[in-house]
Coordinates of C-alpha atoms and ligand atoms in Angstrom, one line a residue:
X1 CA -11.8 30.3 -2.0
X2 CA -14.2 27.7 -2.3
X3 CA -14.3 25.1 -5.0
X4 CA -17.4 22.9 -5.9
X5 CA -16.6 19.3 -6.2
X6 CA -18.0 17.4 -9.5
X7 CA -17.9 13.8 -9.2
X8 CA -16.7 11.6 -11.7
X9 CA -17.6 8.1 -11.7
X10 CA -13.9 6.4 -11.8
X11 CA -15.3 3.2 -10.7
X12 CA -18.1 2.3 -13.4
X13 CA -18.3 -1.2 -15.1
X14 CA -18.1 0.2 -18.9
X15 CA -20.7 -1.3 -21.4
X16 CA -18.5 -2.1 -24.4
X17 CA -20.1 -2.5 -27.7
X18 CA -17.6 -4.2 -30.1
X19 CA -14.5 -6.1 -29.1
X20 CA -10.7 -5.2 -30.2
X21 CA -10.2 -8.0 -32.2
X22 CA -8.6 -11.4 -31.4
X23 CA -4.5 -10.7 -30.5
X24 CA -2.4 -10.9 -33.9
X25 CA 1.5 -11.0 -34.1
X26 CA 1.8 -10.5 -30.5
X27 CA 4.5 -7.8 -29.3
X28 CA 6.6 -8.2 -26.4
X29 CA 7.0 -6.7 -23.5
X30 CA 8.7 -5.7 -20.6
X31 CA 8.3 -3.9 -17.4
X32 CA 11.1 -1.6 -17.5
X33 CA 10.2 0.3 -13.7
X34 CA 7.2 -0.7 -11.1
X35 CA 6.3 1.3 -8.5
X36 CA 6.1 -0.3 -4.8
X37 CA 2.4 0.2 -3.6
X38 CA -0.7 -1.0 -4.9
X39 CA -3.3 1.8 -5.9
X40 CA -0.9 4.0 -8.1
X41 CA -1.4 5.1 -11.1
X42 CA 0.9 6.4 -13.9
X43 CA -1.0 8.7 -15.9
X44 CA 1.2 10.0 -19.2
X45 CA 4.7 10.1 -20.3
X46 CA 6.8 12.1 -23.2
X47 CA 10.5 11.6 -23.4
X48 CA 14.0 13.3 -23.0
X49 CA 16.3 14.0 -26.1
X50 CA 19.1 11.6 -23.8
X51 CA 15.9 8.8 -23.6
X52 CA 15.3 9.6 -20.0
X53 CA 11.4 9.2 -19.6
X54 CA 9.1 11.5 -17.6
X55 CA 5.8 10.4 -16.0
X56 CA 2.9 12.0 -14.6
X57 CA 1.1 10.0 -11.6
X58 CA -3.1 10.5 -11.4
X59 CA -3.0 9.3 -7.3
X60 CA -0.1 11.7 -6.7
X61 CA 1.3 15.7 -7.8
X62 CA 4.4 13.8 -8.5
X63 CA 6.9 14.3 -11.5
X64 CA 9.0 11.0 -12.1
X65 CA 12.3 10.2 -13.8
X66 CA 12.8 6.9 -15.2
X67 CA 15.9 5.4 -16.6
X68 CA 15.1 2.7 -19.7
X69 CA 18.6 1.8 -19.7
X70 CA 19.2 1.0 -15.7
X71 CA 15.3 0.1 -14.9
X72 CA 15.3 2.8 -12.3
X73 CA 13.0 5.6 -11.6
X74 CA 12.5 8.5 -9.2
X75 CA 10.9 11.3 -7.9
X76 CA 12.1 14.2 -9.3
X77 CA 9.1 17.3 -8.3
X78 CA 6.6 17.7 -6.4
X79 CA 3.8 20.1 -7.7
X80 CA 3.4 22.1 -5.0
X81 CA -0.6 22.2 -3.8
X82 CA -2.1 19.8 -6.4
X83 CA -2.2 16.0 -5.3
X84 CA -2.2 14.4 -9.2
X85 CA -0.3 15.0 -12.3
X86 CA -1.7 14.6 -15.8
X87 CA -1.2 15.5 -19.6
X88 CA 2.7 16.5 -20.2
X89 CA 4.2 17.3 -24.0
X90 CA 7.6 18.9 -25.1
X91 CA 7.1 22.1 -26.0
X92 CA 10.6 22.9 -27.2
X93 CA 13.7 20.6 -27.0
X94 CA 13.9 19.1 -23.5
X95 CA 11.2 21.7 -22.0
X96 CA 7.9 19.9 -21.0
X97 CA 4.7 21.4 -20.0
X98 CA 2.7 19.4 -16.8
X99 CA -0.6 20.0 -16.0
X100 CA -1.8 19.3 -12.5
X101 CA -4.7 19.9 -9.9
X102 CA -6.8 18.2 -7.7
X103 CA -8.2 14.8 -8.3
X104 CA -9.2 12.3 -5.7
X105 CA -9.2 9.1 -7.3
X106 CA -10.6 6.8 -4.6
X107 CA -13.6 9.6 -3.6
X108 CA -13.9 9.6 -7.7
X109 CA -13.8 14.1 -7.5
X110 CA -11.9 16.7 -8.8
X111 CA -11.9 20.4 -7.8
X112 CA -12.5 23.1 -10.4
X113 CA -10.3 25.8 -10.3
X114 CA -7.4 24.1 -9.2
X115 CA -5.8 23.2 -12.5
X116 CA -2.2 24.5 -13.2
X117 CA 0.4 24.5 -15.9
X118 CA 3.5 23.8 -15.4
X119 CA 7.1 24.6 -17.4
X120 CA 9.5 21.7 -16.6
X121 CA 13.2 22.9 -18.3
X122 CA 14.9 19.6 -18.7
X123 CA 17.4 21.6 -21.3
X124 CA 20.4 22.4 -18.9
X125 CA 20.7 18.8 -17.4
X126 CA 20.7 18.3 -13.4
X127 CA 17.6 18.7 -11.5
X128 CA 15.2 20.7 -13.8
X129 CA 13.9 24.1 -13.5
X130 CA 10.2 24.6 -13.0
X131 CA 8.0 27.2 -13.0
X132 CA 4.4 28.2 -13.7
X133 CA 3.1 28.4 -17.5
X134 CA -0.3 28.6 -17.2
X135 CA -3.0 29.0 -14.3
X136 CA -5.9 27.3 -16.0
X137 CA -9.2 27.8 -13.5
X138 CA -11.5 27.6 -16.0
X139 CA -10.9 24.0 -17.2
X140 CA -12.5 21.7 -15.2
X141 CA -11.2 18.4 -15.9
X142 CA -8.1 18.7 -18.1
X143 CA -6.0 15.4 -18.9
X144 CA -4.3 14.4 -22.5
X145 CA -1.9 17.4 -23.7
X146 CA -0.1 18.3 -26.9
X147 CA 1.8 20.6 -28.9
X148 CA 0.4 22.5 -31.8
X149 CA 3.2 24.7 -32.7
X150 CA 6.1 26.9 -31.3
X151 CA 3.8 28.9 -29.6
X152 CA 0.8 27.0 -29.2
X153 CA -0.2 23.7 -26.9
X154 CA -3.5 21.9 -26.8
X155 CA -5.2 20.0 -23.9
X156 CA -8.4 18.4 -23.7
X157 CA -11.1 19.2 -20.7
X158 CA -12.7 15.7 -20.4
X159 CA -16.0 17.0 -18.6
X160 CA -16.2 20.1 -20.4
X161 CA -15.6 18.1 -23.5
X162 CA -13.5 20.8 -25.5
X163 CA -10.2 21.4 -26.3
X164 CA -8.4 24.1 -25.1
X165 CA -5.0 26.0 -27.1
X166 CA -2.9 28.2 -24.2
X167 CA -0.3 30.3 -25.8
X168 CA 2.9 29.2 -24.4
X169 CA 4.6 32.6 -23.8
X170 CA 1.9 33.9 -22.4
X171 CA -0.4 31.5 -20.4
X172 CA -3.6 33.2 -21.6
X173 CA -5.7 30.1 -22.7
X174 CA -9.1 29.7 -24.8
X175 CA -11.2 27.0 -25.9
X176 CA -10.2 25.8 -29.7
X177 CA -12.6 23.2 -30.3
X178 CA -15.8 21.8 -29.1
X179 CA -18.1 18.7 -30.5
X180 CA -20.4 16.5 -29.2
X181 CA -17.8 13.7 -29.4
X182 CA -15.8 15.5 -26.8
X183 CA -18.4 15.0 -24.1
X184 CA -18.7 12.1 -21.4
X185 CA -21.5 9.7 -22.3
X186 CA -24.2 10.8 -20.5
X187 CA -22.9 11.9 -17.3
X188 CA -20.3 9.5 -16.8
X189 CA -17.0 10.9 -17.5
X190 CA -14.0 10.8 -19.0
X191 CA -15.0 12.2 -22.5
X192 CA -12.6 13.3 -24.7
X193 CA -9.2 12.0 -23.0
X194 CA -6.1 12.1 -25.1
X195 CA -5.2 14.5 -28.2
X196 CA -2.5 14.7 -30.8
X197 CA -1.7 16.6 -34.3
X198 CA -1.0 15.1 -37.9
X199 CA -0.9 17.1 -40.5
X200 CA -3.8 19.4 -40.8
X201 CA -5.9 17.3 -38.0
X202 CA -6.6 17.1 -34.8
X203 CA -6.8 13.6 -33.5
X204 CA -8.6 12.5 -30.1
X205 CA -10.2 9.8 -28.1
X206 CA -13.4 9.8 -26.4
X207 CA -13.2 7.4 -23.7
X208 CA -16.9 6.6 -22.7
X209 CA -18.3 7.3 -25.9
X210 CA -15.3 4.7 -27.1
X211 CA -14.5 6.8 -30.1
X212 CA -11.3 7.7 -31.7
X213 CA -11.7 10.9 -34.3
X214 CA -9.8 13.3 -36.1
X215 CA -10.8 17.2 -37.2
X216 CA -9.5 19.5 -39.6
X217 CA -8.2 22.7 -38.6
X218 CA -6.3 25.7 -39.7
X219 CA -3.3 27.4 -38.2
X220 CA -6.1 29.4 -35.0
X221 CA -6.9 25.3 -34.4
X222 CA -10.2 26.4 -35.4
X223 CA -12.4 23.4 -37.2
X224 CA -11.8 23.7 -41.5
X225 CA -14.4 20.5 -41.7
X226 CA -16.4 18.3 -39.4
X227 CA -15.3 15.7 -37.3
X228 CA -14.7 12.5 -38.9
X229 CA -15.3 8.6 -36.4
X230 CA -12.2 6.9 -37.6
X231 CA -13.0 3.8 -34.5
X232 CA -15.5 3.1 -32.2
X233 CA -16.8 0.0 -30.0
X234 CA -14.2 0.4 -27.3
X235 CA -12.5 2.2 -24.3
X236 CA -9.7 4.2 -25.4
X237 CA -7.8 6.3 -23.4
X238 CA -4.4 8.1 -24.6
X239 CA -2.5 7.1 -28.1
X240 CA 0.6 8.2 -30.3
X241 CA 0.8 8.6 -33.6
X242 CA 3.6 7.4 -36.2
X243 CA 5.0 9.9 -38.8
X244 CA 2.8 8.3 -41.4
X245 CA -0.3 8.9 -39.2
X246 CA -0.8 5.3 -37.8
X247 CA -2.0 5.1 -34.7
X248 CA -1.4 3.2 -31.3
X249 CA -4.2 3.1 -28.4
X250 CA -4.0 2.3 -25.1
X251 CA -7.2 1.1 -23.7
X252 CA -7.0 1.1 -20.0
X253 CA -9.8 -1.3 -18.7
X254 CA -9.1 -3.9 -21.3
X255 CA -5.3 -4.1 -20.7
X256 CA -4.1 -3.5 -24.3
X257 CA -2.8 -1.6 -26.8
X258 CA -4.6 -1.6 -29.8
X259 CA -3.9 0.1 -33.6
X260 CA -7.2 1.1 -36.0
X261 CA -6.4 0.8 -39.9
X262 CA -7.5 3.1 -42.4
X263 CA -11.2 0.7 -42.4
X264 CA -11.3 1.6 -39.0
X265 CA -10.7 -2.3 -38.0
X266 CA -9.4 -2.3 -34.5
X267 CA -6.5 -5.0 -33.7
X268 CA -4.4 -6.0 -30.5
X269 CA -1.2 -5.5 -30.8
X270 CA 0.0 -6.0 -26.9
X271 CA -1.3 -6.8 -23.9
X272 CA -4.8 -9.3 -23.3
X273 CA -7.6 -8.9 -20.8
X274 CA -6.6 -11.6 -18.5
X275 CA -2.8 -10.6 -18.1
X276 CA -1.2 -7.8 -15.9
X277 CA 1.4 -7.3 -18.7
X278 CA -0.1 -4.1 -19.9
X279 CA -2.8 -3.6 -16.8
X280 CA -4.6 -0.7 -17.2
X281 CA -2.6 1.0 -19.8
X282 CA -2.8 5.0 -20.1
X283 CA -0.5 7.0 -22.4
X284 CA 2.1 5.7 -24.5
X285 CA 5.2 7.4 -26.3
X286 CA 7.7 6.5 -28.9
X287 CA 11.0 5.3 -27.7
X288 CA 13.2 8.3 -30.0
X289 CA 16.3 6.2 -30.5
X290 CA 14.3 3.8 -32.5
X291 CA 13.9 4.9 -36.1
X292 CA 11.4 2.2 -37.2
X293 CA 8.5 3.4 -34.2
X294 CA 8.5 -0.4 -33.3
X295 CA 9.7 0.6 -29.9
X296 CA 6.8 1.8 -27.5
X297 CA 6.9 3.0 -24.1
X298 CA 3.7 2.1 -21.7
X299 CA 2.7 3.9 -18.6
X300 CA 0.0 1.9 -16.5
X301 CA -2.5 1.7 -13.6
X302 CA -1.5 -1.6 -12.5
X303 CA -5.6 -2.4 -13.3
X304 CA -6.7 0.0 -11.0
X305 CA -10.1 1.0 -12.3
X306 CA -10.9 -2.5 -13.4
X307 CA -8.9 -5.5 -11.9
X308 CA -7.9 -8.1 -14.0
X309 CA -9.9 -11.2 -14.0
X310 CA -12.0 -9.2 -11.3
X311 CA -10.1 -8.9 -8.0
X312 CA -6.1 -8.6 -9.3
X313 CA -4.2 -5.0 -9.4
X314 CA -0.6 -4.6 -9.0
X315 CA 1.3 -1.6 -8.6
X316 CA 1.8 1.2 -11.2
X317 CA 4.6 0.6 -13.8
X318 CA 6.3 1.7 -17.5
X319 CA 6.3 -0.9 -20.0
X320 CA 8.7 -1.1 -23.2
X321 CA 6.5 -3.0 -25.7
X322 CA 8.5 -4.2 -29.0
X323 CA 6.3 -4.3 -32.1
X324 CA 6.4 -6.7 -34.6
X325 CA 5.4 -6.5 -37.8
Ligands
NAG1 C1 -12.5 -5.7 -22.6 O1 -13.2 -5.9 -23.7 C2 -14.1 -6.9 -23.7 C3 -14.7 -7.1 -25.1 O2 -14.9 -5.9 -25.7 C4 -15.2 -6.7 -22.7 O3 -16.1 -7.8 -22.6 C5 -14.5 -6.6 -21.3 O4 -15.4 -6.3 -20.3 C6 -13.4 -5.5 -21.3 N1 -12.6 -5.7 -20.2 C7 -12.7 -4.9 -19.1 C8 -11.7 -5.2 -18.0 O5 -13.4 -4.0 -19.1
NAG2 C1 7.6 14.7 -2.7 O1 6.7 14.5 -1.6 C2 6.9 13.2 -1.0 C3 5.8 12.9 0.0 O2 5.6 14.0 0.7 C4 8.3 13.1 -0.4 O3 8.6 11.8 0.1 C5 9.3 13.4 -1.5 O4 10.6 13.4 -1.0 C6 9.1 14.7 -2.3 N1 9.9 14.7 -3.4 C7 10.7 15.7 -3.7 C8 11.5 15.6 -5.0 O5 10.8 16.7 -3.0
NAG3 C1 -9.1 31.9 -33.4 O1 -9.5 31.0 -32.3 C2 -10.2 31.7 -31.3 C3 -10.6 30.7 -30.2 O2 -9.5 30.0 -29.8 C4 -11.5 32.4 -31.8 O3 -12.1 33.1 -30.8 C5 -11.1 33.3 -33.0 O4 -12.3 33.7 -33.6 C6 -10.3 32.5 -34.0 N1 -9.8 33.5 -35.1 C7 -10.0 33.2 -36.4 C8 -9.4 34.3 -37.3 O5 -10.5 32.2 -36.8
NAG4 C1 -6.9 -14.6 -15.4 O1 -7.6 -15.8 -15.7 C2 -7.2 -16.5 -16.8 C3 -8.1 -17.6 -17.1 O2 -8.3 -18.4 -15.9 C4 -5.7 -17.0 -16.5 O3 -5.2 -17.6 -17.7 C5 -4.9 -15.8 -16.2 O4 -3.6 -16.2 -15.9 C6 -5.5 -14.9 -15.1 N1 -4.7 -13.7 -15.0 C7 -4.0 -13.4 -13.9 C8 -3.2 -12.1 -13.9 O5 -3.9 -14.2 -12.9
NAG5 C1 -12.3 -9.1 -19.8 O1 -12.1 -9.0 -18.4 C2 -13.3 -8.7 -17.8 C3 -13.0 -8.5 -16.3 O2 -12.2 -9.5 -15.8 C4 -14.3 -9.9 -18.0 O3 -15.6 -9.5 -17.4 C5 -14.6 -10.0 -19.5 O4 -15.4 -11.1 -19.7 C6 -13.3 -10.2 -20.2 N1 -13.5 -10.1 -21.6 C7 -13.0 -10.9 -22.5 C8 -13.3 -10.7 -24.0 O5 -12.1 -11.7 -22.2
NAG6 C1 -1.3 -5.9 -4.9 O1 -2.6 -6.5 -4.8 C2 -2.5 -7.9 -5.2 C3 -3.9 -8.5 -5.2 O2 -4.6 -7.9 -6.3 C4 -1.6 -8.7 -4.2 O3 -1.5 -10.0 -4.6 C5 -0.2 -8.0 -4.2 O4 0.5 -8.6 -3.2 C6 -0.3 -6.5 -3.9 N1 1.0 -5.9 -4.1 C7 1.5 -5.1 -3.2 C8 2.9 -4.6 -3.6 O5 0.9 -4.7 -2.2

């Protein structure tokens, strides 16, 4: 079969509108695992019950293991065919769904059609058990996942600009929600990138539209209300939510994690520009064992898509970021 090839612009210098604000009450942090080579790129993480950490890699169809505790991390799958891992959420205790296809980051493509879901069974300890969940052809671009329910799990499509719901027992897969905040600006993607559920919303960030929204649904996922701008101004690419609904944003080009409060100010809260602490940060997760959600775990790019301070990258790695506040 023959697939077309859309290009994405990976590359781009991003016009940004309105700055995170000045760093305030600084969080530390600290590389917990760091990949070896240059030009990798952890993509998104979600967590075992025992605090084990699973990440996806963009540059590669690799599933890896890291260990908080020891600062160690492997290779524990290979998804057969595809050459770059994406979204991943728990679906049920220790069982994680992995979407992965075909992206070429340094041609800046990805294939149609060559999307897959994967179910990784983490449950019974050992090496996991993984098999398919989902053959998802008709997404072009997917990337940020979540879970909606027992039997329902979201990921966006961030050229399409929708979100998709698959039905987890059965892989068949439709698209939820649509909205002109989903799309790339103009042609330039990513759009919509990362997705979550609080309460009765759906919350998402638009990466080169720089907007971070929420929308009502009901129990289908279908829209109860339009979509409300809750931040704009700057790149955003995957975030987290707390219980009480309070987001944390990692912004990728600019190095940081930002949180938005309920005026929709945007503040620093680890990570600057110039530094490599938090290069290129992607996706972040709550560390489980801390009851307070001060303790974050950061999966980066090593500053891939825009070097700090113009010319520096450094290898992939998975931060631990304390807040303070
Ligand atoms: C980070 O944000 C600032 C201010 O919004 C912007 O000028 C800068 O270009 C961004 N950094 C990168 C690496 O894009
Ligand atoms: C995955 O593929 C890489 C590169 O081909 C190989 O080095 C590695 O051993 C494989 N990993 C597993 C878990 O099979
Ligand atoms: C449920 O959502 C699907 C799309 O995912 C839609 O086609 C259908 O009309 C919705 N059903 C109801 C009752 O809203
Ligand atoms: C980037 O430049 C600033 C200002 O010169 C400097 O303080 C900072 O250390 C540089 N960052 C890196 C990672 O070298
Ligand atoms: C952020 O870094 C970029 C790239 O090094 C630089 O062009 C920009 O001026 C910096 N912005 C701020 C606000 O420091
Ligand atoms: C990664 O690239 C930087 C330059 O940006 C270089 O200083 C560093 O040695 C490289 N690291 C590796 C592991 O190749």
């Amino acid at each position: 079969m023959k697939f077309s090839i859309i290009s994405i612009a990976w590359f781009i210098a991003l016009p940004v509108t309105a700055s995170p604000t000045s760093p305030y009450r600084q969080a530390a942090s600290r590389t917990i695992f760091q990949l070896s080579q240059n030009g990798t790129w952890f993509e998104n993480l979600a967590i075992q019950q025992n605090g084990l950490i699973l990440a996806t890699r963009a540059d590669a169809g690799e599933l890896w293991r890291i260990n908080p505790k020891e600062g160690t991390g492997q290779n524990i799958f290979n998804f057969t065919g595809t050459d770059s891992s994406l979204g991943i959420t728990e679906i049920s205790q220790d069982i994680f769904a992995v979407i992965s296809g075909n992206v070429d980051l340094s041609a800046g493509s990805v294939t149609p059609g060559s999307f897959l879901i994967w179910k990784v069974d983490t449950s019974k300890g050992g090496p996991p058990t993984i098999s398919t969940l989902a053959k998802i052809s008709d997404a072009v671009f997917p990337n940020g996942a979540t879970t909606f329910d027992d039997d329902t799990l979201l990921f966006v499509d961030t050229i399409k600009g929708v979100i998709w719901k698959v039905d987890i027992s059965t892989g068949e897969y439709s698209i939820a929600l649509s909205d002109a905040t989903m799309l790339p600006n103009g042609k330039t993607p990513p759009g919509i990138n990362g997705v979550k559920v609080w309460k009765n919303y759906v919350y998402y960030t638009s990466s080169t539209q720089q907007l971070f929204c929420r929308i009502p649904v009901d129990k289908n996922v279908s829209a109860t209300g339009p979509v409300e701008i809750l931040a704009k101004g700057f790149f955003q690419d995957d975030f987290i939510l707390t219980p009480w609904g309070q987001p944390y944003i990692a912004t990728n080009v600019n190095n940081t994690i930002v949180t938005v409060n309920e005026n929709g100010e945007v503040k620093v809260v680890a990570g600057s520009n110039s530094s490599l602490a938090l290069a290129g940060s992607t996706a972040i997760q709550f560390d489980p064992s801390d009851r307070s959600y001060k303790t974050l775990y950061v999966t980066t790019t090593g500053g891939l898509k825009a070097p700090v301070n113009g010319t520096i990258v450094e290898p992939a790695k998975i931060v631990e970021v304390t807040l303070k506040y």
